[in-house]
PDB file of C-alpha atoms in Angstrom:
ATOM      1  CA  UNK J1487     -27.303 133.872  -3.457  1.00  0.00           C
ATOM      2  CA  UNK J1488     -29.238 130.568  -4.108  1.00  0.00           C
ATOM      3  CA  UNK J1489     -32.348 132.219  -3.279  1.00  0.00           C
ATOM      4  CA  UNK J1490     -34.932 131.637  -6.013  1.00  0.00           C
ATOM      5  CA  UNK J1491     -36.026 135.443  -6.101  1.00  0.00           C
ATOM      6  CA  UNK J1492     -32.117 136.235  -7.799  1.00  0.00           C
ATOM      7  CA  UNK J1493     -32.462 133.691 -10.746  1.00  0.00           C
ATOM      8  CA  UNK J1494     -33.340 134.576 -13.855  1.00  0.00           C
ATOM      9  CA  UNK J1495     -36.591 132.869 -14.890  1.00  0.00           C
ATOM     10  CA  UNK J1496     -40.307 133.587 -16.114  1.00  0.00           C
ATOM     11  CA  UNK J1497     -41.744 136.599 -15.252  1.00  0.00           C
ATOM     12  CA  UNK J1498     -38.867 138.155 -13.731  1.00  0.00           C
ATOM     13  CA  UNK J1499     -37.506 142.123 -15.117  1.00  0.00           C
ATOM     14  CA  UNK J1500     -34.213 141.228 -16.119  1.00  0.00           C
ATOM     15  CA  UNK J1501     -31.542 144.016 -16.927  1.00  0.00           C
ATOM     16  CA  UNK J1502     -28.508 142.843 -19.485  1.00  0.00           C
ATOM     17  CA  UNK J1503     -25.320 144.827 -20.662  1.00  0.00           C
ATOM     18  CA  UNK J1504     -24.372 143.290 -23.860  1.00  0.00           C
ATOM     19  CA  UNK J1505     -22.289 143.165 -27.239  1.00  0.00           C
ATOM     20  CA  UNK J1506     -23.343 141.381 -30.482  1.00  0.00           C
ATOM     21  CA  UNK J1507     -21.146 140.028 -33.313  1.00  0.00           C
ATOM     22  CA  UNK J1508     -21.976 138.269 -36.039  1.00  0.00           C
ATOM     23  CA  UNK J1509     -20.248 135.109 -37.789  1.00  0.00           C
ATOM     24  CA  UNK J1510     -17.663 137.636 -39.191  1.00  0.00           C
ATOM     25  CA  UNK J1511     -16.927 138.774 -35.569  1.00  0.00           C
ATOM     26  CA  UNK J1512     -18.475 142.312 -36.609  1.00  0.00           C
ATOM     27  CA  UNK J1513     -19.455 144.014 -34.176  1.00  0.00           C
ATOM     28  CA  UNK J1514     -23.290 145.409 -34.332  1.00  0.00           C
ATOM     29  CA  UNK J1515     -23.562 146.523 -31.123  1.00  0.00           C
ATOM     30  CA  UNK J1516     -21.247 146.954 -28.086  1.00  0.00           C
ATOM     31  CA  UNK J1517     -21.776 148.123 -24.504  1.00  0.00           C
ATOM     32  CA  UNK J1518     -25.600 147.822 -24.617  1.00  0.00           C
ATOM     33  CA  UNK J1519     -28.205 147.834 -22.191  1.00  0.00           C
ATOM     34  CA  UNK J1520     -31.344 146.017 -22.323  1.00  0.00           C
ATOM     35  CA  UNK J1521     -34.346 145.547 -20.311  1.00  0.00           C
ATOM     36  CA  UNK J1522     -36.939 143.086 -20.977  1.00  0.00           C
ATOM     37  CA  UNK J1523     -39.369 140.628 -19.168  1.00  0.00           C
ATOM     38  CA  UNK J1524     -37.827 136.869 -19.302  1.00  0.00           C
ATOM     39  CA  UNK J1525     -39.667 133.940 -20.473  1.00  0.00           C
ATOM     40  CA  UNK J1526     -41.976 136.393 -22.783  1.00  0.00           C
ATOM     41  CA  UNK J1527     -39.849 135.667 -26.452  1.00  0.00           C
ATOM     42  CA  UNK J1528     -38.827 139.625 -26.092  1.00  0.00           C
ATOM     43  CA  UNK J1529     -35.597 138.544 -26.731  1.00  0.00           C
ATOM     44  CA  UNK J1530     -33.377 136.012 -29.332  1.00  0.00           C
ATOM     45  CA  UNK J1531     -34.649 132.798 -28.152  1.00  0.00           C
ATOM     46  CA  UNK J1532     -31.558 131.111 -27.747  1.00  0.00           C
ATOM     47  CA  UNK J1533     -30.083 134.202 -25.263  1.00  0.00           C
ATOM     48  CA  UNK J1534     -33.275 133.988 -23.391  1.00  0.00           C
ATOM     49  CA  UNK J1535     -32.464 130.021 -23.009  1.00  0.00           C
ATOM     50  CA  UNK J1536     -29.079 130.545 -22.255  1.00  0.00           C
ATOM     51  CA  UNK J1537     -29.870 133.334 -19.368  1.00  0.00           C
ATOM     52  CA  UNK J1538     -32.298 131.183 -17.981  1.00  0.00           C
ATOM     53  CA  UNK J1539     -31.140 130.033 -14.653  1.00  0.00           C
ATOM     54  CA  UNK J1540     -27.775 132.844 -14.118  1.00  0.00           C
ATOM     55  CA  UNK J1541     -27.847 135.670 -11.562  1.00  0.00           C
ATOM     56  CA  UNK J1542     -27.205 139.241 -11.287  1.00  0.00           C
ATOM     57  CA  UNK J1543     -23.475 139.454 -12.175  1.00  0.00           C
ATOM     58  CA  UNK J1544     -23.147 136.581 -13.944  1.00  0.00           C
ATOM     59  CA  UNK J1545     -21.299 136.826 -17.393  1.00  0.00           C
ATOM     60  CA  UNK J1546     -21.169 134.930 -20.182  1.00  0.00           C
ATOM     61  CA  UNK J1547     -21.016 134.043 -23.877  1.00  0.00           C
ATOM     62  CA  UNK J1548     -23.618 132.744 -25.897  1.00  0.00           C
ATOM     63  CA  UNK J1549     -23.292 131.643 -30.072  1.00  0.00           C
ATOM     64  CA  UNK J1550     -27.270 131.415 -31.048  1.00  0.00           C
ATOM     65  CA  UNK J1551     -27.891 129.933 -33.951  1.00  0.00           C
ATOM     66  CA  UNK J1552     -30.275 131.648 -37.143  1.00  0.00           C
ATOM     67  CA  UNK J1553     -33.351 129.192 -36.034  1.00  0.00           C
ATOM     68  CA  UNK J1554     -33.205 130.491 -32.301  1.00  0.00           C
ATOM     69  CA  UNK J1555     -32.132 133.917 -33.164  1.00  0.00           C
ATOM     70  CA  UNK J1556     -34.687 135.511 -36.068  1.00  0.00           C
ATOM     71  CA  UNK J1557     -35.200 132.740 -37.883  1.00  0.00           C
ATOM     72  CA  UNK J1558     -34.586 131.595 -41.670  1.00  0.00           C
ATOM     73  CA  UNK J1559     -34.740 134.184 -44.624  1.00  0.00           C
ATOM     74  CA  UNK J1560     -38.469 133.673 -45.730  1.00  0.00           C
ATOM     75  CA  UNK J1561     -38.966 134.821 -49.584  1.00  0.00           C
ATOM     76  CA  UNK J1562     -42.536 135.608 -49.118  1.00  0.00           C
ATOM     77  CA  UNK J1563     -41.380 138.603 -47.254  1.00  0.00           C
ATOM     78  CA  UNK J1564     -40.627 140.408 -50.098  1.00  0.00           C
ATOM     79  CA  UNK J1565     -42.707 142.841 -52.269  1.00  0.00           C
ATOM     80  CA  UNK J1566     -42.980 144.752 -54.842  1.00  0.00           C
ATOM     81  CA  UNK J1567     -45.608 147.174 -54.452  1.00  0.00           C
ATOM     82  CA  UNK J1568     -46.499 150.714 -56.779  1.00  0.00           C
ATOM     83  CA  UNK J1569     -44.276 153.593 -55.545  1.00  0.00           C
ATOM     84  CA  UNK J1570     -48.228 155.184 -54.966  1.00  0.00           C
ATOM     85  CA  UNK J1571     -48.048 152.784 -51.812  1.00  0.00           C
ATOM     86  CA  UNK J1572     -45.282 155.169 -50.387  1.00  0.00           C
ATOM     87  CA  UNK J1573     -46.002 158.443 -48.688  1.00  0.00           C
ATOM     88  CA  UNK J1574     -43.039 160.453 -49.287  1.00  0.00           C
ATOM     89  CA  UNK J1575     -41.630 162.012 -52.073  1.00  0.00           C
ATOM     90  CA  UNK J1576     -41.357 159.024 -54.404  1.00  0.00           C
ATOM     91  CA  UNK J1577     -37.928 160.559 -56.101  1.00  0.00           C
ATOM     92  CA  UNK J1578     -36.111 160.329 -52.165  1.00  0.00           C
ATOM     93  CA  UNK J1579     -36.759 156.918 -51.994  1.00  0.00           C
ATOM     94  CA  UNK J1580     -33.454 154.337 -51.902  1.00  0.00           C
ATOM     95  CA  UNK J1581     -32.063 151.442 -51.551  1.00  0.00           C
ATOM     96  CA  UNK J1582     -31.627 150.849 -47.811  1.00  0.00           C
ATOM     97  CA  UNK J1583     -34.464 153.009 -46.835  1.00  0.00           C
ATOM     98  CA  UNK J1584     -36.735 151.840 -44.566  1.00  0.00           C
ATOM     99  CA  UNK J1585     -40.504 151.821 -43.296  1.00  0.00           C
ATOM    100  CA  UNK J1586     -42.354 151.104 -40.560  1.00  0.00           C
ATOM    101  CA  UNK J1587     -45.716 149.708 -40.717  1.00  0.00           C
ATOM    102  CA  UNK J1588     -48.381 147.442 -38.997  1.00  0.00           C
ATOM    103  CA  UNK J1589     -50.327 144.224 -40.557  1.00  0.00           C
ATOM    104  CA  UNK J1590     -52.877 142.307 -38.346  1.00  0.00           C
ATOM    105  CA  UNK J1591     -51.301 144.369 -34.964  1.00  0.00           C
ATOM    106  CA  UNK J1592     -47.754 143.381 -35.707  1.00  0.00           C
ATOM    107  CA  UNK J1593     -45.447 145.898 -36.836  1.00  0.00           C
ATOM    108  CA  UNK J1594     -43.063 145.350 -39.545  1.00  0.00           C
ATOM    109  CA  UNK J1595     -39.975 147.097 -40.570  1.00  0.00           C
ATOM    110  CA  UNK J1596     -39.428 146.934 -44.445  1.00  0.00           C
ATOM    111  CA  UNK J1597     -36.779 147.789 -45.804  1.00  0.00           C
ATOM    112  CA  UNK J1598     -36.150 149.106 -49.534  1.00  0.00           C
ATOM    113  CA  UNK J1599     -33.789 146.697 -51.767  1.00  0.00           C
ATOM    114  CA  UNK J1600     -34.820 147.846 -55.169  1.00  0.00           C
ATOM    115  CA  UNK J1601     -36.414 151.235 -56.520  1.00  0.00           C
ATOM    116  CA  UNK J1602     -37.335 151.349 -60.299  1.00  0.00           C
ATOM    117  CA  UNK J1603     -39.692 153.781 -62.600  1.00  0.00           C
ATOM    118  CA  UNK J1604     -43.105 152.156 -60.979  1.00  0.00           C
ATOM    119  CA  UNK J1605     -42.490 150.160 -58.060  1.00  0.00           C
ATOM    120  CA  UNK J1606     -40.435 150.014 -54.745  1.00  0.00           C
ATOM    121  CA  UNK J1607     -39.022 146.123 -53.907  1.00  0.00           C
ATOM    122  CA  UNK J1608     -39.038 145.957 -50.222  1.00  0.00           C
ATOM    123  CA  UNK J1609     -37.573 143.206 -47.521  1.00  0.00           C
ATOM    124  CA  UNK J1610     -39.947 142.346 -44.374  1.00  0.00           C
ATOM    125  CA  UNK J1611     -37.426 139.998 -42.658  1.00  0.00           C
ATOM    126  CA  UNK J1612     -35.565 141.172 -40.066  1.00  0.00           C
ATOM    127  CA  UNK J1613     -32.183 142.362 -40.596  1.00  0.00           C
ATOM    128  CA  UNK J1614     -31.000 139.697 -38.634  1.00  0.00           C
ATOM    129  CA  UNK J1615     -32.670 137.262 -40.187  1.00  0.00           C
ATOM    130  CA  UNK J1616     -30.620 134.011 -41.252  1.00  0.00           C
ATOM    131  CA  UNK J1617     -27.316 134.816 -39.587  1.00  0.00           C
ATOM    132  CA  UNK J1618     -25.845 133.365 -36.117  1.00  0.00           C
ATOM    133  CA  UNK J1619     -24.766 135.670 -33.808  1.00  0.00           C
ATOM    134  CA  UNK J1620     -22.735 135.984 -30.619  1.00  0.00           C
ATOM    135  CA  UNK J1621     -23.340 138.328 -27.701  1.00  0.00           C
ATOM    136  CA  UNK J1622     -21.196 139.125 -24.759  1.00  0.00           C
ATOM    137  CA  UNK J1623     -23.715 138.993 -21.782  1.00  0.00           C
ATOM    138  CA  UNK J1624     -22.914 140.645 -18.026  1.00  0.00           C
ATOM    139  CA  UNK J1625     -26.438 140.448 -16.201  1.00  0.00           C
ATOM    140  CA  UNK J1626     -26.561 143.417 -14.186  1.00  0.00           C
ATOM    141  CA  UNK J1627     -30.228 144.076 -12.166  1.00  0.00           C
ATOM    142  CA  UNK J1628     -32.940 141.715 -12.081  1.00  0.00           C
ATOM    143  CA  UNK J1629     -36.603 142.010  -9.848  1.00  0.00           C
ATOM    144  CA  UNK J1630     -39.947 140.524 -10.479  1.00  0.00           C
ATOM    145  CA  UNK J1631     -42.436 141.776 -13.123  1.00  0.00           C
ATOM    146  CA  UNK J1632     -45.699 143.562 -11.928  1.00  0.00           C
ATOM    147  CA  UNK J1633     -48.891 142.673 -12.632  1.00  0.00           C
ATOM    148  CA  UNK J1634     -49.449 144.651 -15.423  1.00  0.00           C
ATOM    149  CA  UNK J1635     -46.088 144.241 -16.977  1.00  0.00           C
ATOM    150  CA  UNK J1636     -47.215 140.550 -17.103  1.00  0.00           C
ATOM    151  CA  UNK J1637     -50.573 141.348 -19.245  1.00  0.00           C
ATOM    152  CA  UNK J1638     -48.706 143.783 -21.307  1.00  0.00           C
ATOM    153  CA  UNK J1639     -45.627 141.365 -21.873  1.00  0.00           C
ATOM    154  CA  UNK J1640     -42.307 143.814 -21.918  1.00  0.00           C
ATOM    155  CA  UNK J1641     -40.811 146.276 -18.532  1.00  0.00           C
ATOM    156  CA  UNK J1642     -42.934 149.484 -17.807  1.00  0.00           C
ATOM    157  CA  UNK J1643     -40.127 152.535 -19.057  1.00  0.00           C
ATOM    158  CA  UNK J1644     -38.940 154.315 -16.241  1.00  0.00           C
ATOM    159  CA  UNK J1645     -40.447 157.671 -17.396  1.00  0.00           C
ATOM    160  CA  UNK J1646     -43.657 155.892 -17.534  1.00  0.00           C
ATOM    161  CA  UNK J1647     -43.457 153.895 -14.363  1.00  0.00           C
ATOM    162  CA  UNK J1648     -45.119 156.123 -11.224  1.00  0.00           C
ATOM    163  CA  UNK J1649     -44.410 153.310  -8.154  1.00  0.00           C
ATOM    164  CA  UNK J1650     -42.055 154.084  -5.480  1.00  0.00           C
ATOM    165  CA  UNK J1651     -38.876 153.182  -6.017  1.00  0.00           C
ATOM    166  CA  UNK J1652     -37.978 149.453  -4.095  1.00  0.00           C
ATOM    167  CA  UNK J1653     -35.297 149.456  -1.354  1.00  0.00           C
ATOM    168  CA  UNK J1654     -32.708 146.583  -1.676  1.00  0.00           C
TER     169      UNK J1654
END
């Protein structure tokens, strides 16, 4: 232990097993596993700062707040655009629907709140967006990021990744 190569910090691959809740105690998602590249914002700000530092086998529980989580509802993110915007078949389109597309590189989900005769009312915000939530942490693998995992800024897939395996 104590070694600096087994903490969790910038630029290091970590692996988590997780469960959210939200304020309610609702369970989103349970028994989750996530890989990501620390220190990068790939990740709820406040779980990144609360992982920062653990181990491999640490656990823990961490309450992160809307403003280090996905932020505060934001207004502007909703539109109302001509259902002509949509490709699909306008009369399948409903509430709770949702799209994928990109602005300026970034993609966005949107998701439909309102349909009507002409237009389609969708939400850009995260689903997330405004609420605290709560996740159940175990950190389970952890090894430092390569090179280009550092320019691209999230893990290499397994499928995608043709290195030899490391030996522990």
């Amino acid at each position: 232990m104590g070694k600096k190569n087994n903490i969790v910090e910038r630029k290091k691959i970590v692996t988590i097993q997780y469960t959210l809740k939200d304020e309610h105690e609702n369970v989103l998602e349970t028994d989750k596993t996530l890989t990501y590249l620390h220190g990068f914002k790939n990740i709820p700000i406040g779980l990144e700062e609360a992982l920062e530092g653990k181990t491999v086998g640490d656990t823990l529980s961490v309450a992160v707040p809307p403003e280090k989580a996905y932020g505060d509802r934001n207004e502007n993110m909703v539109f109302t655009l001509p259902k002509g915007n949509f490709q699909n078949d306008n009369s399948e389109i409903t509430v709770g629907m949702e799209f994928e597309t990109v602005v300026d590189d970034v993609p966005y989900i949107l998701t439909v709140i309102e349909v009507s005769e002409e237009s389609i009312t969708v939400d850009a915000n995260h689903p997330l967006t405004g609420k605290a939530l709560f996740f159940d942490v175990k950190i389970t693998d952890m090894r430092e990021a390569y090179s280009d995992e550092l320019v691209q800024g999230f893990p290499i897939s397994k499928e995608n990744d043709v290195r030899p395996t490391e030996k522990k």
